[in-house]
Amino acid sequence: MINIAIDAMGGDFGEKPIVEGVIQALSIKPFNAILVGQSEILKPLIPQHLEQYIRYEEANEIFSMEESATEDLKRKETTIYKAIELVKEGKAKPDVPAGHSGAPRTV
């Protein structure tokens, strides 16, 4: 099964719509979702029957839309940076960024 890294906290509307999208996607086709963010916030949003498909990668910083894309290179604890690192390290195939569109291109 494919591993997909997901910036679970970097969207404009927080983590809930992102996790809802993951839940919908898992209902169509199972995959291993690596949710990058704060697991203590994300775990309660996951239905018990889907927990087997979820892994968490801890990241405490969120890269905001107001920041310059080049700033992401300096902040290695952001959700987007860690999600892209998972792909770079071969631990995930694609990455699903939810926030700043310039940031993933700079990592």
mmCIF file of C-alpha atoms in Angstrom:
data_model
loop_
_atom_site.group_PDB
_atom_site.id
_atom_site.type_symbol
_atom_site.label_atom_id
_atom_site.label_comp_id
_atom_site.label_asym_id
_atom_site.label_seq_id
_atom_site.Cartn_x
_atom_site.Cartn_y
_atom_site.Cartn_z
ATOM 1 C CA MET A 1 0.000 0.000 0.000
ATOM 2 C CA ILE A 2 1.240 3.474 -0.828
ATOM 3 C CA ASN A 3 2.383 5.910 1.896
ATOM 4 C CA ILE A 4 1.151 9.474 1.412
ATOM 5 C CA ALA A 5 2.539 12.350 3.490
ATOM 6 C CA ILE A 6 -0.114 14.929 4.340
ATOM 7 C CA ASP A 7 0.520 18.380 5.780
ATOM 8 C CA ALA A 8 -2.402 18.003 8.158
ATOM 9 C CA MET A 9 -2.271 21.420 9.776
ATOM 10 C CA GLY A 10 -1.109 23.881 7.137
ATOM 11 C CA GLY A 11 -4.388 24.785 5.448
ATOM 12 C CA ASP A 12 -6.293 28.041 5.619
ATOM 13 C CA PHE A 13 -9.055 26.505 7.748
ATOM 14 C CA GLY A 14 -7.010 24.350 10.110
ATOM 15 C CA GLU A 15 -6.725 20.617 10.458
ATOM 16 C CA LYS A 16 -10.406 19.581 10.427
ATOM 17 C CA PRO A 17 -11.113 19.949 6.676
ATOM 18 C CA ILE A 18 -7.805 18.271 5.845
ATOM 19 C CA VAL A 19 -8.533 15.290 8.072
ATOM 20 C CA GLU A 20 -12.079 15.107 6.688
ATOM 21 C CA GLY A 21 -10.566 14.855 3.204
ATOM 22 C CA VAL A 22 -8.265 12.052 4.347
ATOM 23 C CA ILE A 23 -11.239 10.195 5.831
ATOM 24 C CA GLN A 24 -13.188 10.574 2.584
ATOM 25 C CA ALA A 25 -10.227 9.393 0.516
ATOM 26 C CA LEU A 26 -9.741 6.357 2.776
ATOM 27 C CA SER A 27 -13.390 5.429 2.306
ATOM 28 C CA ILE A 28 -12.772 5.207 -1.441
ATOM 29 C CA LYS A 29 -9.416 3.426 -1.434
ATOM 30 C CA PRO A 30 -7.209 2.451 1.503
ATOM 31 C CA PHE A 31 -3.686 3.879 1.720
ATOM 32 C CA ASN A 32 -1.222 4.647 4.493
ATOM 33 C CA ALA A 33 -1.700 8.284 5.489
ATOM 34 C CA ILE A 34 1.166 9.969 7.307
ATOM 35 C CA LEU A 35 -0.406 12.979 8.986
ATOM 36 C CA VAL A 36 2.226 15.616 9.681
ATOM 37 C CA GLY A 37 1.367 17.883 12.585
ATOM 38 C CA GLN A 38 0.488 17.661 16.253
ATOM 39 C CA SER A 39 -0.791 14.157 16.928
ATOM 40 C CA GLU A 40 -2.600 15.170 20.121
ATOM 41 C CA ILE A 41 -4.804 17.432 17.989
ATOM 42 C CA LEU A 42 -5.130 15.072 15.014
ATOM 43 C CA LYS A 43 -5.779 11.714 16.728
ATOM 44 C CA PRO A 44 -9.231 12.611 18.131
ATOM 45 C CA LEU A 45 -10.400 13.452 14.586
ATOM 46 C CA ILE A 46 -9.712 9.955 13.234
ATOM 47 C CA PRO A 47 -12.504 7.359 13.417
ATOM 48 C CA GLN A 48 -11.416 4.178 15.168
ATOM 49 C CA HIS A 49 -12.072 1.977 12.117
ATOM 50 C CA LEU A 50 -9.498 3.990 10.108
ATOM 51 C CA GLU A 51 -6.710 4.142 12.707
ATOM 52 C CA GLN A 52 -4.919 1.234 11.028
ATOM 53 C CA TYR A 53 -4.213 3.453 8.004
ATOM 54 C CA ILE A 54 -2.887 6.449 9.936
ATOM 55 C CA ARG A 55 0.613 7.240 11.129
ATOM 56 C CA TYR A 56 1.738 10.527 12.664
ATOM 57 C CA GLU A 57 4.852 12.584 12.072
ATOM 58 C CA GLU A 58 5.240 15.204 14.770
ATOM 59 C CA ALA A 59 5.684 18.823 13.698
ATOM 60 C CA ASN A 60 4.869 21.745 15.942
ATOM 61 C CA GLU A 61 5.262 24.672 13.552
ATOM 62 C CA ILE A 62 2.888 25.726 10.803
ATOM 63 C CA PHE A 63 4.147 27.659 7.792
ATOM 64 C CA SER A 64 1.681 30.532 7.343
ATOM 65 C CA MET A 65 0.480 31.963 4.042
ATOM 66 C CA GLU A 66 1.952 35.355 4.941
ATOM 67 C CA GLU A 67 5.527 34.074 5.128
ATOM 68 C CA SER A 68 8.020 34.157 2.284
ATOM 69 C CA ALA A 69 8.467 30.757 0.631
ATOM 70 C CA THR A 70 12.218 30.899 1.208
ATOM 71 C CA GLU A 71 11.627 31.099 4.969
ATOM 72 C CA ASP A 72 10.565 27.453 4.917
ATOM 73 C CA LEU A 73 14.152 26.422 4.193
ATOM 74 C CA LYS A 74 15.168 27.860 7.554
ATOM 75 C CA ARG A 75 12.325 26.310 9.564
ATOM 76 C CA LYS A 76 12.847 22.578 9.614
ATOM 77 C CA GLU A 77 10.091 21.898 12.168
ATOM 78 C CA THR A 78 7.175 23.057 9.999
ATOM 79 C CA THR A 79 4.524 20.624 8.854
ATOM 80 C CA ILE A 80 5.240 21.220 5.172
ATOM 81 C CA TYR A 81 8.997 20.831 5.569
ATOM 82 C CA LYS A 82 8.602 17.534 7.408
ATOM 83 C CA ALA A 83 6.061 16.229 4.880
ATOM 84 C CA ILE A 84 8.421 16.942 1.996
ATOM 85 C CA GLU A 85 11.309 15.356 3.919
ATOM 86 C CA LEU A 86 9.304 12.128 4.159
ATOM 87 C CA VAL A 87 9.074 12.063 0.372
ATOM 88 C CA LYS A 88 12.744 12.966 -0.010
ATOM 89 C CA GLU A 89 13.738 10.125 2.335
ATOM 90 C CA GLY A 90 11.573 7.633 0.431
ATOM 91 C CA LYS A 91 9.188 7.108 3.371
ATOM 92 C CA ALA A 92 6.248 8.447 1.351
ATOM 93 C CA LYS A 93 5.536 8.716 -2.351
ATOM 94 C CA PRO A 94 3.541 11.906 -2.870
ATOM 95 C CA ASP A 95 3.058 14.768 -0.480
ATOM 96 C CA VAL A 96 -0.247 16.574 -0.095
ATOM 97 C CA PRO A 97 0.419 20.176 0.953
ATOM 98 C CA ALA A 98 -2.530 22.151 2.243
ATOM 99 C CA GLY A 99 -1.022 25.553 2.741
ATOM 100 C CA HIS A 100 1.527 27.846 1.141
ATOM 101 C CA SER A 101 2.044 26.695 -2.461
ATOM 102 C CA GLY A 102 5.525 28.191 -2.696
ATOM 103 C CA ALA A 103 6.935 26.347 0.290
ATOM 104 C CA PRO A 104 6.950 22.792 -1.104
ATOM 105 C CA ARG A 105 8.883 23.906 -4.144
ATOM 106 C CA THR A 106 11.709 25.322 -2.049
ATOM 107 C CA VAL A 107 12.466 22.272 0.088
#
